Each structure stands twice: as structure tokens, then as C-alpha cells.
mmCIF file of C-alpha atoms and ligand atoms in Angstrom:
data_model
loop_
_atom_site.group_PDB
_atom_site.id
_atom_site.type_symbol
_atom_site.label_atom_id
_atom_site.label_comp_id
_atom_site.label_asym_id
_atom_site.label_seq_id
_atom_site.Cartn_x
_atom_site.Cartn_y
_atom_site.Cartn_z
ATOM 1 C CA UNK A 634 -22.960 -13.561 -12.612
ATOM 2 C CA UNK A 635 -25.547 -11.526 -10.672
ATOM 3 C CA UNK A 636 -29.674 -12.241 -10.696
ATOM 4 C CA UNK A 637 -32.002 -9.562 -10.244
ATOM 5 C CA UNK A 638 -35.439 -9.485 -9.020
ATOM 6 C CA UNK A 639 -37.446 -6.628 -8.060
ATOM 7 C CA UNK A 640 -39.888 -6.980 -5.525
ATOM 8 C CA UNK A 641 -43.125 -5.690 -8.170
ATOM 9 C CA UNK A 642 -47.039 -5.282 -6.688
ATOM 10 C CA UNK A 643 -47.850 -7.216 -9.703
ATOM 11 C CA UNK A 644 -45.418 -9.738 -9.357
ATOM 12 C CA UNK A 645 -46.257 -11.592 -6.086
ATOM 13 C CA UNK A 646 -43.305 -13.956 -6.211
ATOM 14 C CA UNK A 647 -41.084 -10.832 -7.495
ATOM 15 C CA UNK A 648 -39.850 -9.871 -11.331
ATOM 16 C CA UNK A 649 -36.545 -11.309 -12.419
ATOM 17 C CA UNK A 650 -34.932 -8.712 -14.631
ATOM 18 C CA UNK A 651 -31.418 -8.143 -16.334
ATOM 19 C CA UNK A 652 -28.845 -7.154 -14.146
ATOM 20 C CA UNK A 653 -26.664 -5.786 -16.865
ATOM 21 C CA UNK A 654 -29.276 -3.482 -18.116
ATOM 22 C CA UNK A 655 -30.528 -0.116 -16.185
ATOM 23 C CA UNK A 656 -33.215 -0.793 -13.950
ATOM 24 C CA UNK A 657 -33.002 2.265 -11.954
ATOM 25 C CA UNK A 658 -34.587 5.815 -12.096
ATOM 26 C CA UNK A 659 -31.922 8.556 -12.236
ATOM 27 C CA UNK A 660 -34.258 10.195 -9.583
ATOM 28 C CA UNK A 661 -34.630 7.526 -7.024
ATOM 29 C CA UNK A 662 -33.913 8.924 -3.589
ATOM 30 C CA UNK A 663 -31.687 5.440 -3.226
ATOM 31 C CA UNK A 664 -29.472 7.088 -5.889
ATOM 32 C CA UNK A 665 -28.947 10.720 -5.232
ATOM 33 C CA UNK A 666 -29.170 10.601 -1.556
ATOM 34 C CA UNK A 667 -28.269 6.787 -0.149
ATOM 35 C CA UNK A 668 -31.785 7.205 1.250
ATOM 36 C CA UNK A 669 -32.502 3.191 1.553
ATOM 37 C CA UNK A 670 -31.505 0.558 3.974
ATOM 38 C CA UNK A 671 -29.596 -2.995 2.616
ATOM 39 C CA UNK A 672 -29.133 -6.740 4.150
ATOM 40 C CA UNK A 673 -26.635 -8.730 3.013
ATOM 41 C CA UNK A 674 -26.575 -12.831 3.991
ATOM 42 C CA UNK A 675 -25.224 -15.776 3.748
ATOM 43 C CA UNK A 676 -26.959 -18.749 1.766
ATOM 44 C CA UNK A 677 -25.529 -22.309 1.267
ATOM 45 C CA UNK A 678 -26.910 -24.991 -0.725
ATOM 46 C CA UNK A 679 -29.843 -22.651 -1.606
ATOM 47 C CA UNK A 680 -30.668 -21.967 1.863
ATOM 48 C CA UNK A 681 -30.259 -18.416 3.279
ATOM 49 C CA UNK A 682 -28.765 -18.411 6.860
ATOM 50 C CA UNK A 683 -30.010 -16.571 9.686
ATOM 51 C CA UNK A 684 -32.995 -15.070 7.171
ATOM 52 C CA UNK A 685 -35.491 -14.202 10.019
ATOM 53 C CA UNK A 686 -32.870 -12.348 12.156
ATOM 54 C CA UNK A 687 -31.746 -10.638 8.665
ATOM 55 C CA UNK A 688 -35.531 -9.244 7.930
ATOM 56 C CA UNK A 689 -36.349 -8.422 11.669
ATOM 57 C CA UNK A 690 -33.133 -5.989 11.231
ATOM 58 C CA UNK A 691 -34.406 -4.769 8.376
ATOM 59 C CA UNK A 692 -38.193 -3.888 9.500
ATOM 60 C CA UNK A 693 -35.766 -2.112 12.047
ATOM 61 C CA UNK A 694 -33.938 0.042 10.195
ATOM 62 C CA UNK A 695 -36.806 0.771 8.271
ATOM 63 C CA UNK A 696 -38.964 2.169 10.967
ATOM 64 C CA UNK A 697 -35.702 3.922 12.349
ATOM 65 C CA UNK A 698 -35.554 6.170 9.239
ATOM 66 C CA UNK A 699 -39.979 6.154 8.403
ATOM 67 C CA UNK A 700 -39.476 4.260 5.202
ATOM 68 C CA UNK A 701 -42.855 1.908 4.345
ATOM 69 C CA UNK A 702 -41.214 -1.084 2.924
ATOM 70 C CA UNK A 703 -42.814 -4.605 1.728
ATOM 71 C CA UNK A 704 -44.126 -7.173 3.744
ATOM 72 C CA UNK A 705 -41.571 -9.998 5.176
ATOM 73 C CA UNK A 706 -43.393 -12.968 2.983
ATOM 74 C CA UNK A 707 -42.774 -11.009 -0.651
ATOM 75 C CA UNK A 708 -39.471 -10.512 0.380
ATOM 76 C CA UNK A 709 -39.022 -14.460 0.869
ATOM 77 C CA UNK A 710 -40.799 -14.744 -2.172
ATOM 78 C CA UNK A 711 -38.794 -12.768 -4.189
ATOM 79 C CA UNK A 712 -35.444 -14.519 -2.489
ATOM 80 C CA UNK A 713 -36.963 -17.949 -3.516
ATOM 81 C CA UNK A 714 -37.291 -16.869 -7.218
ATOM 82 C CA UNK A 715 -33.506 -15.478 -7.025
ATOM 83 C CA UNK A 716 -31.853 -18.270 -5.484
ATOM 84 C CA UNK A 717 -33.772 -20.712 -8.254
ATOM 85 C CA UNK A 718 -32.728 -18.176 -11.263
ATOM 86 C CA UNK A 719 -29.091 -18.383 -9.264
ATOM 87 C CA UNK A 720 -28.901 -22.273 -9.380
ATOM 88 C CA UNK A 721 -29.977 -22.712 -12.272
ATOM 89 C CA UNK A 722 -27.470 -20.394 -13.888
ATOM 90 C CA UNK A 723 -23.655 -20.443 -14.731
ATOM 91 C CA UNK A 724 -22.583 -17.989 -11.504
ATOM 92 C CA UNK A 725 -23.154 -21.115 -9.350
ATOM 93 C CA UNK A 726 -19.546 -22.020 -10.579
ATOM 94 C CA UNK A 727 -18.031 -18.893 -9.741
ATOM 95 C CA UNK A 728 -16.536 -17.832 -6.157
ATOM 96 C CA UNK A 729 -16.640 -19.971 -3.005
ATOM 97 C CA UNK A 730 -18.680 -23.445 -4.061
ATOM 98 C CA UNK A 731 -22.238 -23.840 -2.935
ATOM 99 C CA UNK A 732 -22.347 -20.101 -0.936
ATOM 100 C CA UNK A 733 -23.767 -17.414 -2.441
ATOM 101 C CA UNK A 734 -24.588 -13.417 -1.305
ATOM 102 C CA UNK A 735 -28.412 -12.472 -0.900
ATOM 103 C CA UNK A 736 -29.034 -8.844 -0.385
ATOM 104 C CA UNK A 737 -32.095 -7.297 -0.396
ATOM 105 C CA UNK A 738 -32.083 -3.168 -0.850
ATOM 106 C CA UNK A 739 -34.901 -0.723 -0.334
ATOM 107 C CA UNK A 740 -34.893 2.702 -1.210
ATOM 108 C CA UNK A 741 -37.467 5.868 -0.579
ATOM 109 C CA UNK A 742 -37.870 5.289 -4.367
ATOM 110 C CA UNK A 743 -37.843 7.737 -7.220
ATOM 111 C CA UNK A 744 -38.762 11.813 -6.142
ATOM 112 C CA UNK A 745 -42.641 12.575 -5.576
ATOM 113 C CA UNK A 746 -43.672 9.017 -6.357
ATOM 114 C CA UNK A 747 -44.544 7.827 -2.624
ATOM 115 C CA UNK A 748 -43.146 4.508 -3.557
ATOM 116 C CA UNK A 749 -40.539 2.613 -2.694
ATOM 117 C CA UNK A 750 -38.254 0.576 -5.152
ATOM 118 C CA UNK A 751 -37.134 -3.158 -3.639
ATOM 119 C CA UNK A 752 -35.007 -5.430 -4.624
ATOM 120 C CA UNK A 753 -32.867 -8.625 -4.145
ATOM 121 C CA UNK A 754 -29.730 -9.712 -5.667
ATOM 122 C CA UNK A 755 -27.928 -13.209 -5.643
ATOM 123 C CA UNK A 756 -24.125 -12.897 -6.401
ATOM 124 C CA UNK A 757 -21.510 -15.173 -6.130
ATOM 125 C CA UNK A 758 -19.113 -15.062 -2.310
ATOM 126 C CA UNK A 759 -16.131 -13.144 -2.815
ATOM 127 C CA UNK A 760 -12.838 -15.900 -2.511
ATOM 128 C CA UNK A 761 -10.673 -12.838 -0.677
ATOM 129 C CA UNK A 762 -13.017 -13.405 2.552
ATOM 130 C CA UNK A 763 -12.023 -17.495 2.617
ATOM 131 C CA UNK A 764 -8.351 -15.905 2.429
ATOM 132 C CA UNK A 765 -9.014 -13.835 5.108
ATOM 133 C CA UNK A 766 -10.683 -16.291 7.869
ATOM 134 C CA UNK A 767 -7.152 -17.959 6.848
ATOM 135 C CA UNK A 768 -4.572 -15.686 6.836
ATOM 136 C CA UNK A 769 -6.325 -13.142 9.808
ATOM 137 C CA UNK A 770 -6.730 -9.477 9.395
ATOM 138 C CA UNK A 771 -3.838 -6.271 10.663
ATOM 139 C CA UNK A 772 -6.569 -3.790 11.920
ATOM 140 C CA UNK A 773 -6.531 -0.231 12.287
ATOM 141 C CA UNK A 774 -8.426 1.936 15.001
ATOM 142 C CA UNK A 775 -9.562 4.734 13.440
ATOM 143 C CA UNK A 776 -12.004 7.490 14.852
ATOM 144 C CA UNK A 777 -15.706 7.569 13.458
ATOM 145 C CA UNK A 778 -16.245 10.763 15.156
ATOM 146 C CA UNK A 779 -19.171 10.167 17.219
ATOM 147 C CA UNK A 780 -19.465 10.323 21.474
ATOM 148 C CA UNK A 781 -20.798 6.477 21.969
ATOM 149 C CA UNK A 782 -24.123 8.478 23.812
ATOM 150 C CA UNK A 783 -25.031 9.890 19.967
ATOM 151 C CA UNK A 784 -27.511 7.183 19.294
ATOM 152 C CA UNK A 785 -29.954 8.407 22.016
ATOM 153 C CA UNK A 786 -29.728 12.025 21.687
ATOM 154 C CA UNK A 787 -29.494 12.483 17.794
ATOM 155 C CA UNK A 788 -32.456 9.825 16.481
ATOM 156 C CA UNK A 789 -32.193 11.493 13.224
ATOM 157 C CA UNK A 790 -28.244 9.950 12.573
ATOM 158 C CA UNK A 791 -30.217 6.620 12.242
ATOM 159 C CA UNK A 792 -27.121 4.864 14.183
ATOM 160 C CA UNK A 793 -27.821 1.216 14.191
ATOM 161 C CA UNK A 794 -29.868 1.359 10.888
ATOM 162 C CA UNK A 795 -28.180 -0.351 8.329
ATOM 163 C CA UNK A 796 -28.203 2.512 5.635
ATOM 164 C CA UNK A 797 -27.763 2.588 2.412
ATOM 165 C CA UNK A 798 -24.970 5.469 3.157
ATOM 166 C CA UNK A 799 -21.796 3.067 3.520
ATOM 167 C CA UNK A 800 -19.691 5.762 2.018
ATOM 168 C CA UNK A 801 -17.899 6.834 5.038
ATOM 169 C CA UNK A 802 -17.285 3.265 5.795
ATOM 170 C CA UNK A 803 -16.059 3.097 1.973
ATOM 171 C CA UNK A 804 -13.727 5.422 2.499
ATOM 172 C CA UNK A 805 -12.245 3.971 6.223
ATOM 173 C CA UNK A 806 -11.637 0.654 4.778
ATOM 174 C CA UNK A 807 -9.743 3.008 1.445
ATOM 175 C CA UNK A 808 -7.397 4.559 3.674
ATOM 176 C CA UNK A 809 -6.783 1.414 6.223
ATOM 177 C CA UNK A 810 -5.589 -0.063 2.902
ATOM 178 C CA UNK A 811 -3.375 3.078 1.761
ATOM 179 C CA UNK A 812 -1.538 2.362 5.028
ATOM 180 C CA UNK A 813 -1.002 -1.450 4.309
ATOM 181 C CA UNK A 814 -3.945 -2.464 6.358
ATOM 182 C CA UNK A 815 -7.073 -4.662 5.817
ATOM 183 C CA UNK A 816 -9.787 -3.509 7.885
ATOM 184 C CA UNK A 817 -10.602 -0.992 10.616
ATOM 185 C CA UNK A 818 -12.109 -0.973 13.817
ATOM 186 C CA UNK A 819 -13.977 2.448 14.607
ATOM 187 C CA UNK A 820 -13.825 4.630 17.475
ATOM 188 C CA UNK A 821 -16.145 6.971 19.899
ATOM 189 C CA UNK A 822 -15.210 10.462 20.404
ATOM 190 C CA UNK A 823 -14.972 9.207 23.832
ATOM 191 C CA UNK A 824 -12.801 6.365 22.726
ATOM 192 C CA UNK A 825 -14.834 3.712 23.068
ATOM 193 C CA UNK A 826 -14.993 0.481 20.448
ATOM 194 C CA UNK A 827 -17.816 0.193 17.847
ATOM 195 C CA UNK A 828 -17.541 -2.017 15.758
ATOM 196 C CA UNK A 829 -15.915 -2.438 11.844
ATOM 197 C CA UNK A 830 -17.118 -0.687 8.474
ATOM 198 C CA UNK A 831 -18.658 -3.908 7.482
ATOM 199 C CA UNK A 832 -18.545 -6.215 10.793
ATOM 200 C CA UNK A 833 -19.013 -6.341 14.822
ATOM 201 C CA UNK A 834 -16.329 -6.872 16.752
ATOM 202 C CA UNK A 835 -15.417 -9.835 19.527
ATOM 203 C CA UNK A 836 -12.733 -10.423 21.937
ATOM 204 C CA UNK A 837 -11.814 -13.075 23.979
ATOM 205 C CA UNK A 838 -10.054 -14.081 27.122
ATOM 206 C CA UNK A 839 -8.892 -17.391 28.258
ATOM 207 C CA UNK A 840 -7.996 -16.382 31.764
ATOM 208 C CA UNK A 841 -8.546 -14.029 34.589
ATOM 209 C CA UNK A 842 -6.409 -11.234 35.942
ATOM 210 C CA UNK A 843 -4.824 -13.450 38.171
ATOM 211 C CA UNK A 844 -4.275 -16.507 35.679
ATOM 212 C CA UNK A 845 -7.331 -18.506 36.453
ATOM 213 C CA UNK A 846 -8.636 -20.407 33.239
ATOM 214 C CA UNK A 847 -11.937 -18.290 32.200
ATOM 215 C CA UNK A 848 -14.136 -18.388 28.563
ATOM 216 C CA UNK A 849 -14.870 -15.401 28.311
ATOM 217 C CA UNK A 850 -16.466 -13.946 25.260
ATOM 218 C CA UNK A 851 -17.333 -9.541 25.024
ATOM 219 C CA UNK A 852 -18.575 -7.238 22.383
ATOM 220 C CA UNK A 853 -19.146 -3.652 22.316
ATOM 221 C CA UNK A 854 -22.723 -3.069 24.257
ATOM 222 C CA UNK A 855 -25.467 -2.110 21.235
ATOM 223 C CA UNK A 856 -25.911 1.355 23.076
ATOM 224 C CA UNK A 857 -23.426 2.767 21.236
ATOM 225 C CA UNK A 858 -25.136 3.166 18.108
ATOM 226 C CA UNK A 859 -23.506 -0.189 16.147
ATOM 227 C CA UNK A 860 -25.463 -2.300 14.144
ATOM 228 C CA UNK A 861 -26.476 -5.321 15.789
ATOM 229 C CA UNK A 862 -24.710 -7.885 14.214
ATOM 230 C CA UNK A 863 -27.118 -11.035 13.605
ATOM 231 C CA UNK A 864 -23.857 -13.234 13.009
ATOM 232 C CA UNK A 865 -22.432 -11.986 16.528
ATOM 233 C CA UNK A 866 -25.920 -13.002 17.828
ATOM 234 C CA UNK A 867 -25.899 -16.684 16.387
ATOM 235 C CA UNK A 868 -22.432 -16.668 18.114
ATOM 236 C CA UNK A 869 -23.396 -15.630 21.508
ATOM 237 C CA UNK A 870 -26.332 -18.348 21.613
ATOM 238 C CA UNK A 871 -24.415 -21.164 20.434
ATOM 239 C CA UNK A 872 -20.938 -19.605 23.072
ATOM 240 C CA UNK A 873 -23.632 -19.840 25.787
ATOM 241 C CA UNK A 874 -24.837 -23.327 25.126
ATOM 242 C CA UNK A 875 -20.916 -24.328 24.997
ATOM 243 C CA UNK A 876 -19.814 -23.122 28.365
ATOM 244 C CA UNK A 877 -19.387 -19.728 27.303
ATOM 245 C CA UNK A 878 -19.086 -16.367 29.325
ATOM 246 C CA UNK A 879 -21.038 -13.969 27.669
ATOM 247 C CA UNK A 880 -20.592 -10.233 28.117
ATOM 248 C CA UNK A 881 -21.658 -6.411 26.301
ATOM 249 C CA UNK A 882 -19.030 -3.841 26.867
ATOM 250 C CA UNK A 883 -18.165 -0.702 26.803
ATOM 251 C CA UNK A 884 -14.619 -2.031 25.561
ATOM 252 C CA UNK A 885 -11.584 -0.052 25.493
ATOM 253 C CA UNK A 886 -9.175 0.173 22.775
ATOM 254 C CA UNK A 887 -6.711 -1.406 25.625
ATOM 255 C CA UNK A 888 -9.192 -4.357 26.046
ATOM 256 C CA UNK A 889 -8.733 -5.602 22.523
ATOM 257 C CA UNK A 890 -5.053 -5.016 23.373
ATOM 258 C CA UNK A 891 -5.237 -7.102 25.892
ATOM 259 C CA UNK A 892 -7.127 -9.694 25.137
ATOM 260 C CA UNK A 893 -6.482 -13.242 24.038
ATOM 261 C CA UNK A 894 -7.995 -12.895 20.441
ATOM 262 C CA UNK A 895 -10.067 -10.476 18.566
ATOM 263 C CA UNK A 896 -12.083 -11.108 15.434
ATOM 264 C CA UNK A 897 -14.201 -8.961 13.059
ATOM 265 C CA UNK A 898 -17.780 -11.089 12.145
ATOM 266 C CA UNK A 899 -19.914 -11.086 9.870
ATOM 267 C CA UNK A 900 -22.674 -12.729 7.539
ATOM 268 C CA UNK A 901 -20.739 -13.424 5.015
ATOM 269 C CA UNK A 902 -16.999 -13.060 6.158
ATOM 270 C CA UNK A 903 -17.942 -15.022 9.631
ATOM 271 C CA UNK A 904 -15.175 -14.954 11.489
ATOM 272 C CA UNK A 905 -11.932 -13.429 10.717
ATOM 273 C CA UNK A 906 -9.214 -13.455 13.210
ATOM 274 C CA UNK A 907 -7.227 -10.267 14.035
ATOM 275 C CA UNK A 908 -3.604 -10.819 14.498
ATOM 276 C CA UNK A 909 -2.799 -6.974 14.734
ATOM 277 C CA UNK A 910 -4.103 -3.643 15.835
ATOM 278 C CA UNK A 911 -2.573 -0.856 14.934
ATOM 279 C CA UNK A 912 0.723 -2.937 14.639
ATOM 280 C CA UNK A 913 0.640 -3.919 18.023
ATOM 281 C CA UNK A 914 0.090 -8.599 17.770
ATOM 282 C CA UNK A 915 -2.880 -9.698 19.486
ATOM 283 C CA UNK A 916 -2.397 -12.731 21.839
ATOM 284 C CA UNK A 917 -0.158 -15.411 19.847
ATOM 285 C CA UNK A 918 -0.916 -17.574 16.392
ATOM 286 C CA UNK A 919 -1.765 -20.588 18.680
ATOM 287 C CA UNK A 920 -3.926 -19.113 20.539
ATOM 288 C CA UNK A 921 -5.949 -17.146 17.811
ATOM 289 C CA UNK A 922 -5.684 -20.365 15.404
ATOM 290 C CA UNK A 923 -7.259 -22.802 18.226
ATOM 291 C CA UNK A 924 -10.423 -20.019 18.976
ATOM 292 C CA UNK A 925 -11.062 -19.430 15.928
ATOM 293 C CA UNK A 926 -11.611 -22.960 14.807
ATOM 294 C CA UNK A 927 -13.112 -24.033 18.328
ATOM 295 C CA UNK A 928 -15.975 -20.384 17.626
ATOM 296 C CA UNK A 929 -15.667 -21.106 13.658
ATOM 297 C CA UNK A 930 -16.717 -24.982 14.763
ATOM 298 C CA UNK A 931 -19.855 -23.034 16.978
ATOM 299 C CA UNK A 932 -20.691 -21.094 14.431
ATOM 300 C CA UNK A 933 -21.108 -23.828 11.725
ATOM 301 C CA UNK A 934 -23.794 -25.544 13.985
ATOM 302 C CA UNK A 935 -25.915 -22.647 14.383
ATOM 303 C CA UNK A 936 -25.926 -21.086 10.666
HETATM 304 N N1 PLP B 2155 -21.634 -3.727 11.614
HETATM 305 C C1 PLP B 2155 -21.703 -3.184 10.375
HETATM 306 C C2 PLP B 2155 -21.473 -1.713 10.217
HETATM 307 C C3 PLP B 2155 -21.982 -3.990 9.257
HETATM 308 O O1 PLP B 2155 -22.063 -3.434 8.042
HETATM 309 C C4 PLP B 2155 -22.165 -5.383 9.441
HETATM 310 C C5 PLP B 2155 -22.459 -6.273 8.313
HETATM 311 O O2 PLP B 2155 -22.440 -5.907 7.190
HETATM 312 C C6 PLP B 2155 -22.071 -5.914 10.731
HETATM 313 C C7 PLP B 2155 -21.823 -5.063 11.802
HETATM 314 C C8 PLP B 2155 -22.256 -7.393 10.975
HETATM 315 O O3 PLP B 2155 -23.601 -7.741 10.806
HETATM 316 P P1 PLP B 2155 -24.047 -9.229 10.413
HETATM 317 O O4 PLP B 2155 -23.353 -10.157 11.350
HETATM 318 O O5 PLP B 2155 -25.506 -9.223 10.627
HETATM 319 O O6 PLP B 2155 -23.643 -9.453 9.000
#
């Protein structure tokens, strides 16, 4: 189902191994601490989407948190020899046809060795996130704990990073489903919106306070310590092109409230329409269903 392929110094174009055997030392700092940064993408057809936007990010993270990693072109390498292993093997005919998950993870590597361990896997898409671009998502708000000011004055919570410590996130989306939810949408201190476990968040307005016709497209501004989202970003270019209003919050809990539609977006879910928060029905079915396939339609062109 899953190929494997470390990125290896003596392996320029990387070292397929068995995913179903242990490949991992027990002491790698990846393991015992989540000390490692991960990017997960879309590919189709054997293509990855948005791949430069997906290793700038992760050069990012890694200087956010010190950690040497390798360089851009043995990554590519190493996704080249995965997505060939992939095609060529039987999980092609599992999950959503032609798609497939890249991710690439790097880790601090195992204690006192000064060396990092890299990999990248090729899995198949999960069919639960076609069902939910379908179907739309009931959202909680929940509180991540954090003023939105944290990510300048405490560098060292590597907000923004994408870290291999998704536990916390883990554990929101575990108890939005205990409570008959399917996602969350995190919280400042200061009660601000951030953005989801997995995803960044978008709203949309169709007209003005006074009624006026508007396209209007906002997400929470980056200063808040979320991850920039590279699939928000394809969005926002292609939006712009289209006639688009483009704005960066801060956004209120009662702005997605109010607002025509909200989605959650991603790499790999793209986007999924909310229909409630908190139990409360954003804007109507119409309105979500003809959005999302007008930003869906966007979206296509520019992945
Ligand atoms: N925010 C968080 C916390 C994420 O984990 C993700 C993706 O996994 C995103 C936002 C969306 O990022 P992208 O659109 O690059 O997949």
C-alpha cells in the first residue's frame, strides 16, 4: 500500500525500502520527542502539486527549529523514485483514482549522531476526504490556548513550523468527534481564529453591510502563528485573477458566523465546505454548494 524511500548520502536518487519492516532507530529524536518537521501533498497522475511551495515551507520550518536538512533536488529525487515504485505497484488501485499522498518527514535523527534521518512516503488518498468536500463539515471552535501575539514573543514554540508534534491537534480533532463533530477550528486566548488541526481556514461574503453584491474572500492574517497554508495560497492567486477581493484578518469567531460560507483547505482535502459551527448553520446549502464549486473550479486550474 505504502512506498518508502529514505533520502540516503549514498543513494543520490534515495533508497526504496520496506515499509512493513522497521526502519527506524528506537532513539531517533523524531521518535521520542516529535523533534522533526513533515509535508504532506497532493500528486495526480504522478505529478506532485504545488511541490515548490511545499519544500520552500519546509526549508522554513526547518530553519525555524535549527534542524540541517537535505538539499531541495535529493528531495525531488527521492519523490521521483517513490512515485515510480507507487505506479508501478498494486496501491495505485486503492483510494481516490489517479491521486496519491507524498509526504516527506525529517527528523533531528537518532541521539548523539548529528544526523538527520529523511524520508518520503507515497500512500494512497483517503476516500473519507472526497465524502467530505461532498457532504461539508459541522465544526467546532475550540481554544488552542495561545494569545494570537505568541508567535513573536516565544520563537522557541516554533508556531508556523509544521512540526512533527501534531499530537495536540490529534487529540482536538478526538474530542470534536466525541461530541459528534468532524473537525475544529482553533482559537487565540484572545479569541481570535487560527486556523484547523490539519487545514487554514476561509470565509466568504457575497455582499456588503448594506446589501451591495461584493466577492470577498478573508483568512486569518499569518501573524498569528498558523501555518501558511500553500493550498490557501494557490487559492488567493487564482481568487485574484477571477475578480476576487482578497483580504488577511484578524477574524472573529462572529465573522465566520456571519459570513456567507466558510471552508477548511488543504493539500489534500482542498476544499471542504462548513455548513456548521458550533451548531450554529453557516449561510444556506445554495449558497455554500455554488462557492464551493465556483473556488473548487479555481482551484482545479491552479493545482
Ligand atoms: N494548517 C495546519 C495546522 C495544517 O496542518 C495544514 C495542512 O496540513 C494546513 C494549515 C494547510 O496547509 P496546506 O494547504 O499547505 O496543506
Amino acid at each position: 500500500m505504502t512506498v518508502l524511500v529514505f533520502l540516503d548520502p549514498a543513494h543520490p536518487h534515495g533508497r526504496l525500502a520496506d515499509p512493513a519492516q522497521p526502519s527506524i532507530l528506537a532513539t531517533d529524536q523524531g521518535v521520542t520527542r516529535g523533534d522533526g518537521i513533515f509535508e504532506s501533498m497532493l500528486a495526480v497522475d504522478g505529478a506532485t502539486r504545488k511541490i515548490q511551495a511545499h519544500l520552500d515551507r519546509l526549508a522554513t520550518s526547518a530553519r525555524t527549529m535549527d534542524l540541517e536538512i537535505p538539499a531541495a533536488e535529493l528531495w525531488q529525487a527521492a519523490i521521483t523514485t517513490a512515485l515510480t515504485a507507487y505506479s508501478v505497484s498494486d496501491a495505485a488501485a486503492t483510494g481516490e483514482p489517479g491521486q496519491c499522498v507524498v509526504k516527506l518527514v525529517v527528523t533531528r535523527g537518532p541521539e548523539g549522531a548529528n544526523s538527520p534521518t529523511a524520508w518520503v512516503t507515497v500512500s494512497p488518498v483517503s476516500l473519507a476526504l472526497a465524502a467530505q468536500r461532498a457532504k461539508g463539515l459541522d465544526v467546532l471552535l475550540l481554544e488552542r490556548g495561545y494569545d494570537s501575539d505568541i508567535s513573536a514573543r516565544a520563537p522557541w514554540l516554533l508556531m508556523g513550523a509544521k512540526t512533527l508534534s501534531y499530537a495536540v491537534n490529534m487529540a482536538a480533532l478526538r474530542h470534536a468527534h466525541s461530541q459528534g463533530a468532524d473537525d475544529v477550528i482553533f482559537t487565540s486566548g484572545d479569541q481570535l481564529v487560527l486556523e484547523g488541526p490539519t487545514s487554514s481556514v476561509l470565509l466568504a461574503h457575497i455582499s456588503d453591510d448594506s446589501g451591495v453584491p461584493v466577492k470577498r474572500l478573508i483568512t486569518p492574517h499569518l501573524d498569528t502563528g498558523i501555518l501558511p497554508g500553500t493550498t490557501q495560497g494557490a487559492l488567493f492567486a487564482a481568487a485574484k485573477a477571477a475578480g476576487w477581493e482578497l483580504g488577511y484578518g484578524p477574524v472573529t469567531p462572529a465573522d465566520l458566523l456571519d459570513a456567507d460560507a466558510v471552508w477548511l483547505i488543504s493539500s489534500l482535502r482542498l476544499l471542504a465546505p462548513v455548513n456548521t459551527i458550533d451548531g450554529q448553520e453557516i449561510g444556506t446549502p445554495e449558497i455554500r454548494s455554488e462557492l464551493t464549486a465556483e473556488l473548487s473550479g479555481l482551484l482545479a486550474q491552479t493545482l
